[in-house]
mmCIF file of C-alpha atoms in Angstrom:
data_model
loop_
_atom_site.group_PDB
_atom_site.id
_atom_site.type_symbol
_atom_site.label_atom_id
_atom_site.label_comp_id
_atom_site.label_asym_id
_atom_site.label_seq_id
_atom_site.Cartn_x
_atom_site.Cartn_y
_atom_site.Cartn_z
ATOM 1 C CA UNK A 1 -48.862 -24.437 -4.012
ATOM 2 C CA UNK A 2 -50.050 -22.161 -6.831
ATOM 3 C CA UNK A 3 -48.183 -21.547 -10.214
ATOM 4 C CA UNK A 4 -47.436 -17.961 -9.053
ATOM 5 C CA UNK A 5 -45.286 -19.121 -5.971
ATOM 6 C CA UNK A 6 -43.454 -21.641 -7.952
ATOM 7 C CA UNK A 7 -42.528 -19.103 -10.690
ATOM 8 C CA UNK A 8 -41.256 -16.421 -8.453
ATOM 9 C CA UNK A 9 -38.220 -18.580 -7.048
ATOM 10 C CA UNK A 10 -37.895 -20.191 -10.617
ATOM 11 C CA UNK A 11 -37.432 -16.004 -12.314
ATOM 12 C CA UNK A 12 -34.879 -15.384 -9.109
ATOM 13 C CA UNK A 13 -32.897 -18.751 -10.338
ATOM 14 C CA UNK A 14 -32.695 -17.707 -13.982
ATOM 15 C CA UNK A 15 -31.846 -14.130 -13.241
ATOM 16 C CA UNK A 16 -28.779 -15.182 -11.324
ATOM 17 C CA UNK A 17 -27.570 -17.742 -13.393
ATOM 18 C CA UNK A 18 -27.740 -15.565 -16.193
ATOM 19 C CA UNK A 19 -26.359 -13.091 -14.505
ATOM 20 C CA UNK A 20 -23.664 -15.469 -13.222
ATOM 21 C CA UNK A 21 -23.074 -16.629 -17.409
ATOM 22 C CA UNK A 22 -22.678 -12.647 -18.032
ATOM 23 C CA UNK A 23 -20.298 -12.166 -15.614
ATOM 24 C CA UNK A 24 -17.875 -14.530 -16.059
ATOM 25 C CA UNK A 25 -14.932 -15.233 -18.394
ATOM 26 C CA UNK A 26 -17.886 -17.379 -20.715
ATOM 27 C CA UNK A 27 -20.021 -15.053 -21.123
ATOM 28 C CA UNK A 28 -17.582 -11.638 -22.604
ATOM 29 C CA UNK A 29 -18.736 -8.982 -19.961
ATOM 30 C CA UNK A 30 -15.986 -8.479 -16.623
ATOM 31 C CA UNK A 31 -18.618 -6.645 -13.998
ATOM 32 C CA UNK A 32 -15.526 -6.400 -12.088
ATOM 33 C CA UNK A 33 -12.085 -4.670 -13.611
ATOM 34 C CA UNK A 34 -9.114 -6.543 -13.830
ATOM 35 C CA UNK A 35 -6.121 -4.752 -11.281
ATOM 36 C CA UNK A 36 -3.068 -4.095 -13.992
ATOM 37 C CA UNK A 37 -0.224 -6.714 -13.047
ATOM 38 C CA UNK A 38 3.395 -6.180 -12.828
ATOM 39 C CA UNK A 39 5.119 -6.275 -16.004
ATOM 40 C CA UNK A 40 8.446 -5.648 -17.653
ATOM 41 C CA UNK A 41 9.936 -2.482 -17.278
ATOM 42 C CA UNK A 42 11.541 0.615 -16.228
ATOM 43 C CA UNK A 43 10.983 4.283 -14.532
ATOM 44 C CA UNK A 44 13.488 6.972 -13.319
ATOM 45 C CA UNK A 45 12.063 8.384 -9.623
ATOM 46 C CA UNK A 46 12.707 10.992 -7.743
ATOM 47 C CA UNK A 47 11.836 10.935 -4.002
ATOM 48 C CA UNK A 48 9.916 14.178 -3.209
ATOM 49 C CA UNK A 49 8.849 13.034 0.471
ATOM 50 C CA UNK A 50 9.324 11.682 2.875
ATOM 51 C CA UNK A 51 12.259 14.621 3.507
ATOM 52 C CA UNK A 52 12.103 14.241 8.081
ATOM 53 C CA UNK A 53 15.009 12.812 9.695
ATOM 54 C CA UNK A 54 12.592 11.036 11.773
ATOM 55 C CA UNK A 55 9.493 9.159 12.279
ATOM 56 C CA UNK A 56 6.964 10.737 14.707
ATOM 57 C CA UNK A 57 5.137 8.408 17.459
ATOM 58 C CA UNK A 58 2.162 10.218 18.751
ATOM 59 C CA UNK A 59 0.105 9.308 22.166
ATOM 60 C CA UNK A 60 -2.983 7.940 21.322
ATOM 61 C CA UNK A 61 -6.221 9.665 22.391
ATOM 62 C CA UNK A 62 -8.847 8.935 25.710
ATOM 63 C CA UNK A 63 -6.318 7.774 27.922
ATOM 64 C CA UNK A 64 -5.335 4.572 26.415
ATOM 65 C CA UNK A 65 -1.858 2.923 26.654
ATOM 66 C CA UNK A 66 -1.074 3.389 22.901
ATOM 67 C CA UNK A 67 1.042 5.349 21.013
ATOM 68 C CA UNK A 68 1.066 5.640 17.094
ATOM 69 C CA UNK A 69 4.262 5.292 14.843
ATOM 70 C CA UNK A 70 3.226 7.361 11.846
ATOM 71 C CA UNK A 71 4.465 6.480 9.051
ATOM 72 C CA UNK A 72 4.526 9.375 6.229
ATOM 73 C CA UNK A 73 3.113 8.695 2.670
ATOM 74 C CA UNK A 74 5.510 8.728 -0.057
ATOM 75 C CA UNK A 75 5.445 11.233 -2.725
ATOM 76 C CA UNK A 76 7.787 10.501 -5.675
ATOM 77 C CA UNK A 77 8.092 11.981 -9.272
ATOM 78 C CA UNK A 78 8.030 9.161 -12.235
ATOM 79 C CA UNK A 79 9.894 10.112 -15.416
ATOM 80 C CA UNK A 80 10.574 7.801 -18.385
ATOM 81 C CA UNK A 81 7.835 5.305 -17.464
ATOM 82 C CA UNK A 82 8.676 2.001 -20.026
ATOM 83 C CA UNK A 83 6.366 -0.934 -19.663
ATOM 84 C CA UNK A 84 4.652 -1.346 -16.658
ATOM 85 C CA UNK A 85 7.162 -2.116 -12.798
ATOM 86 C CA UNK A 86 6.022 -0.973 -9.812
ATOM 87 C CA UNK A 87 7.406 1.083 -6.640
ATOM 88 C CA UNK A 88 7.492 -0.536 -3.562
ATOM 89 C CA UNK A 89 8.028 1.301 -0.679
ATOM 90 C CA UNK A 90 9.099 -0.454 2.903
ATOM 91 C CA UNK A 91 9.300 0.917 6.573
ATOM 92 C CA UNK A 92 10.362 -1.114 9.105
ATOM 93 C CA UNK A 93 11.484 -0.511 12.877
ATOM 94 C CA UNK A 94 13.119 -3.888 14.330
ATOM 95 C CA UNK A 95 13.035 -2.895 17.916
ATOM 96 C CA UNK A 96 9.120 -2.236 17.597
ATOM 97 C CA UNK A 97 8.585 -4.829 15.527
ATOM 98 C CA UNK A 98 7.402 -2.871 12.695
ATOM 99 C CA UNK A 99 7.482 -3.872 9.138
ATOM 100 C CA UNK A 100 5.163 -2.653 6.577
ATOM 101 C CA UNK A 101 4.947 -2.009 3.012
ATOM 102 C CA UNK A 102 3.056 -0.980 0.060
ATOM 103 C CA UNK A 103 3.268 -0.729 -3.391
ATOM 104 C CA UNK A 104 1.422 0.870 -6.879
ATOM 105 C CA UNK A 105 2.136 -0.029 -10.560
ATOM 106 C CA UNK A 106 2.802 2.840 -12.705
ATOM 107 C CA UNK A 107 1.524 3.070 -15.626
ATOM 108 C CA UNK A 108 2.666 6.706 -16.620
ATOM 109 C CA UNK A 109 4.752 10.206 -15.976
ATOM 110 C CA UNK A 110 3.693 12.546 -13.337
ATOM 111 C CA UNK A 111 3.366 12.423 -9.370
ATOM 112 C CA UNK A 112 2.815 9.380 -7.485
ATOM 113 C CA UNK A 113 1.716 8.795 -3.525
ATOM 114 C CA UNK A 114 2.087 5.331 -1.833
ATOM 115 C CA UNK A 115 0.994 5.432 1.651
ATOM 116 C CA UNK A 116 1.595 3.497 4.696
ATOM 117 C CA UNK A 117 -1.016 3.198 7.319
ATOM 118 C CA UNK A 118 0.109 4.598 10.856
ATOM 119 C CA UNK A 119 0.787 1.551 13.421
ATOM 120 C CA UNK A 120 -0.319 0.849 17.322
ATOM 121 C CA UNK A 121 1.909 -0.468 19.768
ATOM 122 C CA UNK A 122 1.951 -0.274 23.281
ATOM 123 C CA UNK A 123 3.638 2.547 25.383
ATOM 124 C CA UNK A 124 6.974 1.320 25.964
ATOM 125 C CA UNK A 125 9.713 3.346 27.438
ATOM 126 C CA UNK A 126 11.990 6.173 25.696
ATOM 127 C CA UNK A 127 13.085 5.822 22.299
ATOM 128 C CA UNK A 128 16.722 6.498 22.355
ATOM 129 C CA UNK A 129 18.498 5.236 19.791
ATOM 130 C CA UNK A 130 15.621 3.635 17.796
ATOM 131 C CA UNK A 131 15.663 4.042 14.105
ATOM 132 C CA UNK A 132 13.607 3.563 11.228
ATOM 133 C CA UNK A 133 14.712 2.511 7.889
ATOM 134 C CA UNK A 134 12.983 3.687 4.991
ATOM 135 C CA UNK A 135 13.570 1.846 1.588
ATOM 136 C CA UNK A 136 11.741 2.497 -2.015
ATOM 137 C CA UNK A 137 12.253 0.226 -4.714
ATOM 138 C CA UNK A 138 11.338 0.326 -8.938
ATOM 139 C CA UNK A 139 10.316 -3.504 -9.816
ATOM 140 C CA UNK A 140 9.748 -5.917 -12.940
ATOM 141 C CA UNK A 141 9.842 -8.796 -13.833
ATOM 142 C CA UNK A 142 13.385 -8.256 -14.822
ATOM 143 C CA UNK A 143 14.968 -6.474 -11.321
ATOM 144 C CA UNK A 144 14.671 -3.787 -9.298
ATOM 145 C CA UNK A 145 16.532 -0.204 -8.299
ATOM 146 C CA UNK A 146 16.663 0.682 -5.034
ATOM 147 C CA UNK A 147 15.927 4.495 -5.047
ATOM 148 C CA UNK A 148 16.142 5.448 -1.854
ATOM 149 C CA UNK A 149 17.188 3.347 0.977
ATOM 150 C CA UNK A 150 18.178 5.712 4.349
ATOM 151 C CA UNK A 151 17.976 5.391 8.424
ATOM 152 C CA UNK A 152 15.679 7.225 10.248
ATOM 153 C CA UNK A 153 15.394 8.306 14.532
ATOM 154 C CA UNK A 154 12.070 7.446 15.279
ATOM 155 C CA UNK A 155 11.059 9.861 18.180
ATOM 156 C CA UNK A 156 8.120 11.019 20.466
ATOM 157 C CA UNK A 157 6.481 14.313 19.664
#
């Protein structure tokens, strides 16, 4: 073996370990930014959307035997932001089996969207007298408000 070959692999170990030393709580530099946690604290929202009385399911596309329930985004107003809570915002439809949530931290005033992706399930028959509940929540550490928590038809069109 020649001294070239051996030094090649030796340069590719250094420059990872040092990057690795760099990188890491050691060496002072965070290549990848820390996601703010919930905290204490407080918010006044106002739920601008969803505003339907239902939930939409849609056919699915090129003939296959699924149907989408879609779920729309939530758009809220956040006034008097204190500290840092977060709004969580839940669907769920027991007699699809459907619960899903998601949540953001806010960290100041103005307009907020959470979304909810859509979900699959399988063509089933009509949808009489299934219903979607809808439920938003402000969190910390210290409790929560429910903001909005309402019953929805979920329906075909």
């Amino acid at each position: 073996m020649s001294e070239d070959s051996v030094s090649v692999p030796l340069i590719a170990v250094a420059v990872i370990l040092v990057g690795m030393l760099l990188s890491g709580p050691v060496g002072g530099v965070d290549l990848v930014p820390e996601r703010p946690s919930l905290d204490e604290g407080t918010a006044s929202v106002t739920v601008i959307e969803p505003t339907a009385d239902s939930i939409r399911v849609t056919e699915g596309r090129f003939g296959t035997n699924v149907s989408y329930v879609r779920i729309p985004d939530l758009v809220i107003d956040v006034t008097s932001v204190e500290g840092q809570p977060r709004v969580l915002y839940q669907v769920t439809v027991p007699d699809l089996n459907i619960r899903k949530q998601n949540d953001k931290l806010v960290q100041s005033n103005g307009r907020l969207r959470v979304p909810i992706s859509d979900h699959a399930v399988v063509k089933e028959g009509a949808l009489d007298g299934v219903r979607a509940r809808l439920v938003v929540r402000v969190q910390s550490y210290s409790g929560e408000t429910v903001v909005m928590n309402r019953t929805v038809a979920v329906q075909r069109g």
